[in-house]
PDB file of C-alpha atoms in Angstrom:
ATOM      1  CA  MET A   1     -17.101   4.530  16.790  1.00  0.00           C
ATOM      2  CA  THR A   2     -14.908   6.700  18.959  1.00  0.00           C
ATOM      3  CA  ASP A   3     -11.440   5.901  20.150  1.00  0.00           C
ATOM      4  CA  GLN A   4     -12.848   5.062  23.577  1.00  0.00           C
ATOM      5  CA  LYS A   5     -13.472   1.550  22.313  1.00  0.00           C
ATOM      6  CA  ARG A   6     -10.038   1.238  20.758  1.00  0.00           C
ATOM      7  CA  ARG A   7      -7.160   0.086  22.898  1.00  0.00           C
ATOM      8  CA  HIS A   8      -4.516   2.343  24.301  1.00  0.00           C
ATOM      9  CA  PHE A   9      -0.900   1.467  23.496  1.00  0.00           C
ATOM     10  CA  ASP A  10      -0.463  -0.107  26.940  1.00  0.00           C
ATOM     11  CA  GLU A  11      -3.503  -2.337  26.401  1.00  0.00           C
ATOM     12  CA  ILE A  12      -2.197  -3.853  23.187  1.00  0.00           C
ATOM     13  CA  VAL A  13      -1.128  -7.485  23.597  1.00  0.00           C
ATOM     14  CA  ILE A  14       1.643  -8.522  21.264  1.00  0.00           C
ATOM     15  CA  GLY A  15       1.014 -11.817  19.511  1.00  0.00           C
ATOM     16  CA  GLU A  16      -2.692 -11.887  20.196  1.00  0.00           C
ATOM     17  CA  GLU A  17      -4.760 -12.716  17.126  1.00  0.00           C
ATOM     18  CA  ILE A  18      -7.090  -9.856  16.339  1.00  0.00           C
ATOM     19  CA  PRO A  19     -10.730 -10.538  15.401  1.00  0.00           C
ATOM     20  CA  THR A  20     -11.555  -9.966  11.737  1.00  0.00           C
ATOM     21  CA  LYS A  21     -14.400 -10.574   9.298  1.00  0.00           C
ATOM     22  CA  PRO A  22     -14.420 -11.951   5.740  1.00  0.00           C
ATOM     23  CA  TYR A  23     -15.001  -9.709   2.739  1.00  0.00           C
ATOM     24  CA  THR A  24     -16.075 -10.564  -0.798  1.00  0.00           C
ATOM     25  CA  LEU A  25     -14.423  -8.555  -3.545  1.00  0.00           C
ATOM     26  CA  THR A  26     -16.582  -7.541  -6.480  1.00  0.00           C
ATOM     27  CA  LYS A  27     -15.504  -6.519  -9.958  1.00  0.00           C
ATOM     28  CA  GLU A  28     -17.073  -3.121  -9.351  1.00  0.00           C
ATOM     29  CA  THR A  29     -15.112  -2.510  -6.152  1.00  0.00           C
ATOM     30  CA  ILE A  30     -11.857  -3.601  -7.766  1.00  0.00           C
ATOM     31  CA  GLN A  31     -12.432  -1.304 -10.719  1.00  0.00           C
ATOM     32  CA  LYS A  32     -13.455   1.626  -8.492  1.00  0.00           C
ATOM     33  CA  TYR A  33     -10.260   1.145  -6.470  1.00  0.00           C
ATOM     34  CA  ALA A  34      -8.155   1.018  -9.654  1.00  0.00           C
ATOM     35  CA  GLU A  35      -9.812   4.188 -10.966  1.00  0.00           C
ATOM     36  CA  ASP A  36      -9.239   5.979  -7.677  1.00  0.00           C
ATOM     37  CA  ILE A  37      -5.504   5.210  -7.735  1.00  0.00           C
ATOM     38  CA  GLU A  38      -5.446   6.117 -11.449  1.00  0.00           C
ATOM     39  CA  ASP A  39      -4.206   2.684 -12.488  1.00  0.00           C
ATOM     40  CA  HIS A  40      -5.978   1.912 -15.738  1.00  0.00           C
ATOM     41  CA  ASN A  41      -4.265  -1.392 -16.463  1.00  0.00           C
ATOM     42  CA  PRO A  42      -6.604  -3.417 -18.714  1.00  0.00           C
ATOM     43  CA  LEU A  43      -6.007  -6.441 -16.479  1.00  0.00           C
ATOM     44  CA  TYR A  44      -8.483  -4.818 -14.074  1.00  0.00           C
ATOM     45  CA  PHE A  45     -11.059  -3.697 -16.661  1.00  0.00           C
ATOM     46  CA  ASP A  46     -10.906  -5.662 -19.930  1.00  0.00           C
ATOM     47  CA  GLU A  47     -12.087  -9.255 -19.542  1.00  0.00           C
ATOM     48  CA  GLU A  48     -10.996 -10.336 -23.016  1.00  0.00           C
ATOM     49  CA  TYR A  49      -7.539  -8.831 -22.561  1.00  0.00           C
ATOM     50  CA  ALA A  50      -7.178 -10.353 -19.085  1.00  0.00           C
ATOM     51  CA  LYS A  51      -8.232 -13.839 -20.316  1.00  0.00           C
ATOM     52  CA  LYS A  52      -5.342 -13.860 -22.768  1.00  0.00           C
ATOM     53  CA  SER A  53      -2.836 -12.686 -20.156  1.00  0.00           C
ATOM     54  CA  GLN A  54      -0.655 -14.755 -17.858  1.00  0.00           C
ATOM     55  CA  PHE A  55      -3.350 -14.299 -15.205  1.00  0.00           C
ATOM     56  CA  GLY A  56      -6.164 -15.863 -17.242  1.00  0.00           C
ATOM     57  CA  GLY A  57      -8.821 -13.377 -16.145  1.00  0.00           C
ATOM     58  CA  LEU A  58      -9.534 -10.119 -14.379  1.00  0.00           C
ATOM     59  CA  ILE A  59      -7.426  -9.389 -11.312  1.00  0.00           C
ATOM     60  CA  ALA A  60      -7.185  -6.702  -8.669  1.00  0.00           C
ATOM     61  CA  PRO A  61      -4.233  -4.312  -8.310  1.00  0.00           C
ATOM     62  CA  PRO A  62      -1.721  -5.815  -5.877  1.00  0.00           C
ATOM     63  CA  SER A  63      -2.194  -2.856  -3.518  1.00  0.00           C
ATOM     64  CA  ILE A  64      -5.859  -3.853  -3.020  1.00  0.00           C
ATOM     65  CA  HIS A  65      -4.820  -4.772   0.520  1.00  0.00           C
ATOM     66  CA  ALA A  66      -5.231  -1.049   1.264  1.00  0.00           C
ATOM     67  CA  LEU A  67      -8.973  -1.636   0.938  1.00  0.00           C
ATOM     68  CA  LEU A  68      -9.009  -5.163   2.347  1.00  0.00           C
ATOM     69  CA  LEU A  69      -7.416  -4.132   5.644  1.00  0.00           C
ATOM     70  CA  PHE A  70     -10.286  -1.879   6.638  1.00  0.00           C
ATOM     71  CA  GLU A  71     -12.991  -4.073   5.104  1.00  0.00           C
ATOM     72  CA  CYS A  72     -11.778  -7.137   7.021  1.00  0.00           C
ATOM     73  CA  THR A  73     -11.159  -5.449  10.386  1.00  0.00           C
ATOM     74  CA  LEU A  74     -13.724  -4.531  13.017  1.00  0.00           C
ATOM     75  CA  ASP A  75     -14.624  -1.022  14.142  1.00  0.00           C
ATOM     76  CA  GLU A  76     -12.655  -1.342  17.361  1.00  0.00           C
ATOM     77  CA  ASP A  77      -9.423  -2.257  15.534  1.00  0.00           C
ATOM     78  CA  ASP A  78      -6.489  -0.040  16.417  1.00  0.00           C
ATOM     79  CA  CYS A  79      -5.812   0.683  12.759  1.00  0.00           C
ATOM     80  CA  ARG A  80      -8.776   3.085  12.979  1.00  0.00           C
ATOM     81  CA  ALA A  81      -7.474   5.008  15.981  1.00  0.00           C
ATOM     82  CA  THR A  82      -7.510   8.760  15.502  1.00  0.00           C
ATOM     83  CA  GLY A  83      -4.217  10.210  14.379  1.00  0.00           C
ATOM     84  CA  VAL A  84      -2.435   6.916  13.706  1.00  0.00           C
ATOM     85  CA  ILE A  85       0.460   7.626  11.348  1.00  0.00           C
ATOM     86  CA  ASN A  86       1.475   5.023   8.805  1.00  0.00           C
ATOM     87  CA  MET A  87       5.275   5.100   8.686  1.00  0.00           C
ATOM     88  CA  GLY A  88       5.861   2.357   6.189  1.00  0.00           C
ATOM     89  CA  GLN A  89       4.624  -0.937   4.874  1.00  0.00           C
ATOM     90  CA  THR A  90       6.055  -4.115   3.345  1.00  0.00           C
ATOM     91  CA  TRP A  91       3.927  -6.559   1.409  1.00  0.00           C
ATOM     92  CA  SER A  92       4.611  -9.825  -0.381  1.00  0.00           C
ATOM     93  CA  TYR A  93       2.342 -11.048  -3.142  1.00  0.00           C
ATOM     94  CA  ASN A  94       1.523 -14.683  -3.857  1.00  0.00           C
ATOM     95  CA  VAL A  95      -1.565 -14.834  -6.108  1.00  0.00           C
ATOM     96  CA  PRO A  96      -3.699 -11.964  -7.346  1.00  0.00           C
ATOM     97  CA  ALA A  97      -7.042 -11.214  -5.750  1.00  0.00           C
ATOM     98  CA  ARG A  98      -9.896 -11.627  -8.209  1.00  0.00           C
ATOM     99  CA  PRO A  99     -13.528 -10.586  -8.561  1.00  0.00           C
ATOM    100  CA  GLY A 100     -15.681 -12.888  -6.479  1.00  0.00           C
ATOM    101  CA  ASP A 101     -12.924 -13.832  -4.044  1.00  0.00           C
ATOM    102  CA  THR A 102     -13.949 -14.037  -0.413  1.00  0.00           C
ATOM    103  CA  ILE A 103     -10.970 -12.843   1.539  1.00  0.00           C
ATOM    104  CA  THR A 104     -10.264 -13.605   5.182  1.00  0.00           C
ATOM    105  CA  LEU A 105      -7.624 -11.894   7.270  1.00  0.00           C
ATOM    106  CA  LYS A 106      -5.315 -13.252   9.921  1.00  0.00           C
ATOM    107  CA  ARG A 107      -4.008 -10.292  11.850  1.00  0.00           C
ATOM    108  CA  THR A 108      -1.647  -9.881  14.778  1.00  0.00           C
ATOM    109  CA  LEU A 109       0.311  -7.068  16.304  1.00  0.00           C
ATOM    110  CA  ARG A 110       3.921  -8.139  16.155  1.00  0.00           C
ATOM    111  CA  ASP A 111       5.713  -5.581  18.297  1.00  0.00           C
ATOM    112  CA  LYS A 112       5.273  -2.354  20.218  1.00  0.00           C
ATOM    113  CA  TYR A 113       7.890  -0.038  21.658  1.00  0.00           C
ATOM    114  CA  VAL A 114       8.649   3.490  22.709  1.00  0.00           C
ATOM    115  CA  LYS A 115      11.309   5.194  20.629  1.00  0.00           C
ATOM    116  CA  LYS A 116      12.202   8.877  20.546  1.00  0.00           C
ATOM    117  CA  ASP A 117       9.082   9.677  22.544  1.00  0.00           C
ATOM    118  CA  ARG A 118       6.801   7.960  20.011  1.00  0.00           C
ATOM    119  CA  LEU A 119       4.604   4.892  20.359  1.00  0.00           C
ATOM    120  CA  TRP A 120       5.465   2.423  17.596  1.00  0.00           C
ATOM    121  CA  VAL A 121       3.265  -0.548  16.759  1.00  0.00           C
ATOM    122  CA  GLN A 122       4.114  -3.182  14.177  1.00  0.00           C
ATOM    123  CA  HIS A 123       1.234  -5.045  12.582  1.00  0.00           C
ATOM    124  CA  GLU A 124       1.209  -8.219  10.514  1.00  0.00           C
ATOM    125  CA  ASN A 125      -1.512  -9.425   8.189  1.00  0.00           C
ATOM    126  CA  VAL A 126      -2.176 -12.416   5.940  1.00  0.00           C
ATOM    127  CA  PHE A 127      -5.000 -12.263   3.407  1.00  0.00           C
ATOM    128  CA  ILE A 128      -6.306 -15.669   2.297  1.00  0.00           C
ATOM    129  CA  ASN A 129      -8.846 -16.448  -0.392  1.00  0.00           C
ATOM    130  CA  GLN A 130     -11.715 -18.936  -0.305  1.00  0.00           C
ATOM    131  CA  ASP A 131      -9.401 -21.732  -1.509  1.00  0.00           C
ATOM    132  CA  GLY A 132      -7.145 -21.281   1.490  1.00  0.00           C
ATOM    133  CA  THR A 133      -4.442 -19.739  -0.722  1.00  0.00           C
ATOM    134  CA  VAL A 134      -2.455 -16.788   0.562  1.00  0.00           C
ATOM    135  CA  VAL A 135      -3.164 -13.772  -1.625  1.00  0.00           C
ATOM    136  CA  CYS A 136      -0.708 -11.428   0.050  1.00  0.00           C
ATOM    137  CA  SER A 137       0.877 -10.843   3.409  1.00  0.00           C
ATOM    138  CA  GLY A 138       2.539  -7.945   5.097  1.00  0.00           C
ATOM    139  CA  GLY A 139       2.090  -5.008   7.342  1.00  0.00           C
ATOM    140  CA  GLY A 140       4.142  -2.235   8.705  1.00  0.00           C
ATOM    141  CA  TRP A 141       4.827   0.288  11.386  1.00  0.00           C
ATOM    142  CA  ARG A 142       2.441   2.840  12.795  1.00  0.00           C
ATOM    143  CA  ILE A 143       2.842   5.571  15.332  1.00  0.00           C
ATOM    144  CA  HIS A 144      -0.018   5.823  17.785  1.00  0.00           C
ATOM    145  CA  GLU A 145      -1.151   8.931  19.613  1.00  0.00           C
ATOM    146  CA  ARG A 146      -1.972   7.210  22.868  1.00  0.00           C
TER     147      ARG A 146
ATOM    148  CA  MET B   1      17.603  -0.224 -24.443  1.00  0.00           C
ATOM    149  CA  PRO B   2      16.599  -3.389 -26.364  1.00  0.00           C
ATOM    150  CA  ASN B   3      13.026  -3.671 -27.601  1.00  0.00           C
ATOM    151  CA  THR B   4      12.340  -6.478 -25.208  1.00  0.00           C
ATOM    152  CA  VAL B   5      13.771  -6.487 -21.725  1.00  0.00           C
ATOM    153  CA  THR B   6      14.792  -9.902 -20.465  1.00  0.00           C
ATOM    154  CA  PHE B   7      16.565 -10.960 -17.320  1.00  0.00           C
ATOM    155  CA  GLU B   8      19.703 -11.554 -19.363  1.00  0.00           C
ATOM    156  CA  ASN B   9      19.866  -8.175 -21.096  1.00  0.00           C
ATOM    157  CA  LEU B  10      18.657  -6.159 -18.105  1.00  0.00           C
ATOM    158  CA  GLN B  11      21.463  -3.968 -16.801  1.00  0.00           C
ATOM    159  CA  ILE B  12      22.193  -2.999 -13.224  1.00  0.00           C
ATOM    160  CA  GLY B  13      21.498   0.720 -13.072  1.00  0.00           C
ATOM    161  CA  GLN B  14      18.808   0.533 -15.744  1.00  0.00           C
ATOM    162  CA  GLU B  15      15.878   2.812 -15.052  1.00  0.00           C
ATOM    163  CA  VAL B  16      12.279   1.675 -14.788  1.00  0.00           C
ATOM    164  CA  PRO B  17       9.847   4.148 -16.405  1.00  0.00           C
ATOM    165  CA  SER B  18       8.374   6.718 -14.039  1.00  0.00           C
ATOM    166  CA  VAL B  19       4.736   7.098 -13.151  1.00  0.00           C
ATOM    167  CA  SER B  20       3.169  10.083 -11.469  1.00  0.00           C
ATOM    168  CA  ILE B  21      -0.025  11.359  -9.965  1.00  0.00           C
ATOM    169  CA  HIS B  22      -1.283  14.822  -9.100  1.00  0.00           C
ATOM    170  CA  VAL B  23      -2.776  14.903  -5.615  1.00  0.00           C
ATOM    171  CA  THR B  24      -5.970  16.766  -4.766  1.00  0.00           C
ATOM    172  CA  GLU B  25      -8.261  16.835  -1.739  1.00  0.00           C
ATOM    173  CA  GLU B  26     -10.908  15.157  -3.874  1.00  0.00           C
ATOM    174  CA  LYS B  27      -8.567  12.266  -4.664  1.00  0.00           C
ATOM    175  CA  ILE B  28      -7.642  11.909  -0.994  1.00  0.00           C
ATOM    176  CA  TRP B  29     -11.343  11.794  -0.114  1.00  0.00           C
ATOM    177  CA  LYS B  30     -11.956   9.175  -2.807  1.00  0.00           C
ATOM    178  CA  PHE B  31      -9.139   7.049  -1.402  1.00  0.00           C
ATOM    179  CA  ALA B  32     -10.596   7.437   2.080  1.00  0.00           C
ATOM    180  CA  ASP B  33     -13.982   6.290   0.786  1.00  0.00           C
ATOM    181  CA  ILE B  34     -12.689   3.282  -1.134  1.00  0.00           C
ATOM    182  CA  SER B  35     -10.275   2.176   1.596  1.00  0.00           C
ATOM    183  CA  LYS B  36     -12.582   3.141   4.502  1.00  0.00           C
ATOM    184  CA  ASP B  37      -9.605   4.864   6.133  1.00  0.00           C
ATOM    185  CA  TYR B  38     -11.178   8.042   7.498  1.00  0.00           C
ATOM    186  CA  ASN B  39      -8.280   9.062   9.722  1.00  0.00           C
ATOM    187  CA  PRO B  40      -8.761  12.817  10.276  1.00  0.00           C
ATOM    188  CA  LEU B  41      -5.195  13.346   9.094  1.00  0.00           C
ATOM    189  CA  HIS B  42      -6.573  12.831   5.605  1.00  0.00           C
ATOM    190  CA  ILE B  43     -10.035  14.398   5.688  1.00  0.00           C
ATOM    191  CA  ASN B  44     -10.414  16.923   8.495  1.00  0.00           C
ATOM    192  CA  ARG B  45      -8.774  20.279   7.755  1.00  0.00           C
ATOM    193  CA  GLU B  46      -9.575  21.715  11.174  1.00  0.00           C
ATOM    194  CA  TRP B  47      -8.315  18.711  13.089  1.00  0.00           C
ATOM    195  CA  VAL B  48      -5.027  18.400  11.223  1.00  0.00           C
ATOM    196  CA  ARG B  49      -4.072  22.067  11.036  1.00  0.00           C
ATOM    197  CA  GLY B  50      -0.947  22.569  13.117  1.00  0.00           C
ATOM    198  CA  TYR B  51      -0.743  18.881  14.072  1.00  0.00           C
ATOM    199  CA  GLN B  52       2.769  18.368  15.302  1.00  0.00           C
ATOM    200  CA  PHE B  53       4.425  15.104  14.462  1.00  0.00           C
ATOM    201  CA  GLY B  54       8.004  15.096  15.692  1.00  0.00           C
ATOM    202  CA  LYS B  55       9.692  17.940  13.857  1.00  0.00           C
ATOM    203  CA  THR B  56       6.965  18.005  11.245  1.00  0.00           C
ATOM    204  CA  ARG B  57       4.093  20.402  11.607  1.00  0.00           C
ATOM    205  CA  LEU B  58       1.348  19.450   9.205  1.00  0.00           C
ATOM    206  CA  GLU B  59       0.092  22.252   6.995  1.00  0.00           C
ATOM    207  CA  GLY B  60      -3.167  20.559   6.096  1.00  0.00           C
ATOM    208  CA  VAL B  61      -4.686  17.226   5.215  1.00  0.00           C
ATOM    209  CA  ILE B  62      -2.260  14.682   3.811  1.00  0.00           C
ATOM    210  CA  ALA B  63      -2.553  11.762   1.425  1.00  0.00           C
ATOM    211  CA  HIS B  64      -2.684   8.229   2.791  1.00  0.00           C
ATOM    212  CA  GLY B  65       0.668   6.455   2.832  1.00  0.00           C
ATOM    213  CA  LEU B  66      -0.917   3.639   0.857  1.00  0.00           C
ATOM    214  CA  PHE B  67      -1.920   6.123  -1.842  1.00  0.00           C
ATOM    215  CA  THR B  68       1.789   6.657  -2.443  1.00  0.00           C
ATOM    216  CA  TYR B  69       2.390   2.918  -2.054  1.00  0.00           C
ATOM    217  CA  ALA B  70      -0.176   2.254  -4.799  1.00  0.00           C
ATOM    218  CA  LEU B  71       1.771   4.592  -7.115  1.00  0.00           C
ATOM    219  CA  MET B  72       4.992   2.706  -6.400  1.00  0.00           C
ATOM    220  CA  THR B  73       3.177  -0.554  -7.106  1.00  0.00           C
ATOM    221  CA  ARG B  74       1.878   0.808 -10.411  1.00  0.00           C
ATOM    222  CA  ALA B  75       5.417   1.713 -11.457  1.00  0.00           C
ATOM    223  CA  MET B  76       6.425  -1.910 -10.987  1.00  0.00           C
ATOM    224  CA  THR B  77       3.408  -3.632 -12.527  1.00  0.00           C
ATOM    225  CA  GLU B  78       3.329  -1.330 -15.581  1.00  0.00           C
ATOM    226  CA  TRP B  79       6.937  -2.351 -16.192  1.00  0.00           C
ATOM    227  CA  VAL B  80       7.087  -6.011 -15.264  1.00  0.00           C
ATOM    228  CA  TRP B  81       3.729  -7.452 -16.342  1.00  0.00           C
ATOM    229  CA  PRO B  82       4.046  -6.582 -20.078  1.00  0.00           C
ATOM    230  CA  LEU B  83       7.394  -8.398 -19.951  1.00  0.00           C
ATOM    231  CA  GLY B  84       5.666 -11.543 -18.682  1.00  0.00           C
ATOM    232  CA  GLY B  85       7.167 -11.059 -15.236  1.00  0.00           C
ATOM    233  CA  LEU B  86       5.679 -10.930 -11.781  1.00  0.00           C
ATOM    234  CA  HIS B  87       5.594  -8.419  -8.929  1.00  0.00           C
ATOM    235  CA  HIS B  88       6.560 -10.185  -5.701  1.00  0.00           C
ATOM    236  CA  ARG B  89       7.231  -7.672  -2.981  1.00  0.00           C
ATOM    237  CA  LEU B  90       7.399  -3.994  -2.117  1.00  0.00           C
ATOM    238  CA  GLU B  91       8.740  -2.422   1.041  1.00  0.00           C
ATOM    239  CA  ALA B  92       8.154   1.289   1.442  1.00  0.00           C
ATOM    240  CA  ARG B  93       8.866   3.969   3.967  1.00  0.00           C
ATOM    241  CA  PHE B  94       6.854   7.181   3.985  1.00  0.00           C
ATOM    242  CA  ASP B  95       9.332   9.948   4.721  1.00  0.00           C
ATOM    243  CA  SER B  96       7.402  13.172   4.235  1.00  0.00           C
ATOM    244  CA  PRO B  97       3.773  14.202   3.995  1.00  0.00           C
ATOM    245  CA  VAL B  98       2.109  14.419   0.592  1.00  0.00           C
ATOM    246  CA  TYR B  99      -0.277  17.365   0.347  1.00  0.00           C
ATOM    247  CA  PRO B 100      -3.092  18.332  -2.041  1.00  0.00           C
ATOM    248  CA  GLY B 101      -1.452  20.221  -4.871  1.00  0.00           C
ATOM    249  CA  ASP B 102       1.613  17.983  -4.894  1.00  0.00           C
ATOM    250  CA  THR B 103       2.551  15.958  -7.927  1.00  0.00           C
ATOM    251  CA  ILE B 104       4.482  12.868  -6.915  1.00  0.00           C
ATOM    252  CA  ARG B 105       6.611  10.836  -9.288  1.00  0.00           C
ATOM    253  CA  THR B 106       8.558   7.581  -9.020  1.00  0.00           C
ATOM    254  CA  GLU B 107      12.195   7.173  -9.898  1.00  0.00           C
ATOM    255  CA  ALA B 108      13.163   3.507 -10.014  1.00  0.00           C
ATOM    256  CA  THR B 109      16.462   1.803 -10.770  1.00  0.00           C
ATOM    257  CA  VAL B 110      17.458  -1.838 -11.084  1.00  0.00           C
ATOM    258  CA  THR B 111      20.022  -2.611  -8.396  1.00  0.00           C
ATOM    259  CA  GLU B 112      20.355  -6.402  -8.299  1.00  0.00           C
ATOM    260  CA  LYS B 113      19.688  -9.537 -10.292  1.00  0.00           C
ATOM    261  CA  LYS B 114      19.694 -13.057  -8.895  1.00  0.00           C
ATOM    262  CA  VAL B 115      18.693 -16.508 -10.091  1.00  0.00           C
ATOM    263  CA  VAL B 116      17.640 -18.756  -7.223  1.00  0.00           C
ATOM    264  CA  GLY B 117      17.638 -22.511  -6.916  1.00  0.00           C
ATOM    265  CA  GLY B 118      14.207 -23.146  -8.420  1.00  0.00           C
ATOM    266  CA  GLY B 119      15.135 -21.102 -11.461  1.00  0.00           C
ATOM    267  CA  VAL B 120      13.202 -17.929 -10.670  1.00  0.00           C
ATOM    268  CA  LYS B 121      15.057 -14.858 -11.914  1.00  0.00           C
ATOM    269  CA  TYR B 122      14.670 -12.093  -9.363  1.00  0.00           C
ATOM    270  CA  VAL B 123      15.290  -8.418  -9.938  1.00  0.00           C
ATOM    271  CA  VAL B 124      15.573  -5.832  -7.175  1.00  0.00           C
ATOM    272  CA  VAL B 125      14.487  -2.288  -7.922  1.00  0.00           C
ATOM    273  CA  ASP B 126      15.129   0.717  -5.713  1.00  0.00           C
ATOM    274  CA  ILE B 127      12.337   3.291  -5.835  1.00  0.00           C
ATOM    275  CA  VAL B 128      12.249   6.893  -4.722  1.00  0.00           C
ATOM    276  CA  VAL B 129       9.117   9.022  -4.844  1.00  0.00           C
ATOM    277  CA  LYS B 130       9.624  12.767  -5.190  1.00  0.00           C
ATOM    278  CA  ASN B 131       7.252  15.687  -5.227  1.00  0.00           C
ATOM    279  CA  GLN B 132       7.353  18.610  -7.642  1.00  0.00           C
ATOM    280  CA  THR B 133      10.085  20.360  -5.671  1.00  0.00           C
ATOM    281  CA  GLY B 134      12.342  17.317  -5.843  1.00  0.00           C
ATOM    282  CA  ALA B 135      11.836  16.489  -2.189  1.00  0.00           C
ATOM    283  CA  ILE B 136      11.723  12.789  -1.371  1.00  0.00           C
ATOM    284  CA  VAL B 137       8.367  11.737   0.073  1.00  0.00           C
ATOM    285  CA  ALA B 138       8.875   7.970   0.070  1.00  0.00           C
ATOM    286  CA  LYS B 139      11.513   5.345  -0.566  1.00  0.00           C
ATOM    287  CA  GLY B 140      11.230   1.681  -1.272  1.00  0.00           C
ATOM    288  CA  LYS B 141      12.613  -1.516  -2.624  1.00  0.00           C
ATOM    289  CA  ALA B 142      10.710  -3.854  -4.919  1.00  0.00           C
ATOM    290  CA  MET B 143      11.336  -7.453  -5.905  1.00  0.00           C
ATOM    291  CA  GLU B 144      10.204  -8.592  -9.326  1.00  0.00           C
ATOM    292  CA  SER B 145      10.873 -11.644 -11.449  1.00  0.00           C
ATOM    293  CA  LEU B 146      11.497 -11.708 -15.189  1.00  0.00           C
ATOM    294  CA  LEU B 147      11.563 -14.393 -17.822  1.00  0.00           C
TER     295      LEU B 147
END
């Protein structure tokens, strides 16, 4: 999809809930993500080790929201706009994501402003598992091109 | 440092072990594939060459900010989970681009300790991520809890 279907800065409505789609995490995806970030913690790979841990089973790395954001958003979401620059993020973690979890996303854009000739957009996200439990929440600040 | 770190024996100013990663174009592509973030900043050499961002002129493709964020997260979880603790929060700011060929490393220091009403023992850790030249590429603050 091209940027033509993604909103310009002036079209963004602050506070509007953005459409999303659920995503089911698999063990394979979690482990591929962990390998790609070179985090070889056995909590992601070794079922016997993870069962004996405080978590009671395999979990995903906390930063799995990096994957969940794009998997749960639609093609026309502004996070996919060409040239968007991620300036920073803050995330809070409640329970780990696990293999088999179906994650839904509640997403809003919290603020937008012009500062030093740049277009800043603040986004806010809450990832919830199939039990209705918050997995993690957060977001950050992006600079948009247009 | 004692064999086992506890909230009580943890010192303000104590360092959290560093973690590092060497960045390559292949790793950036892999992160793009797994995260589905195909922003041309990360994968299109022709598009990004000379891209001007404020005072910064990009020299080539750059790593995703969340790639650096994942490294900062790993620094915390590799430290706190073996101690029976939990990783609660990380705020991060991405100050400078990370390029293929860079090696980025965390430097993390305990800055605060606080017990709150319910009995949870929180620890605040300041994190800086530097590349091989010593330049800061990211900064952050993490909140952990210990037993």
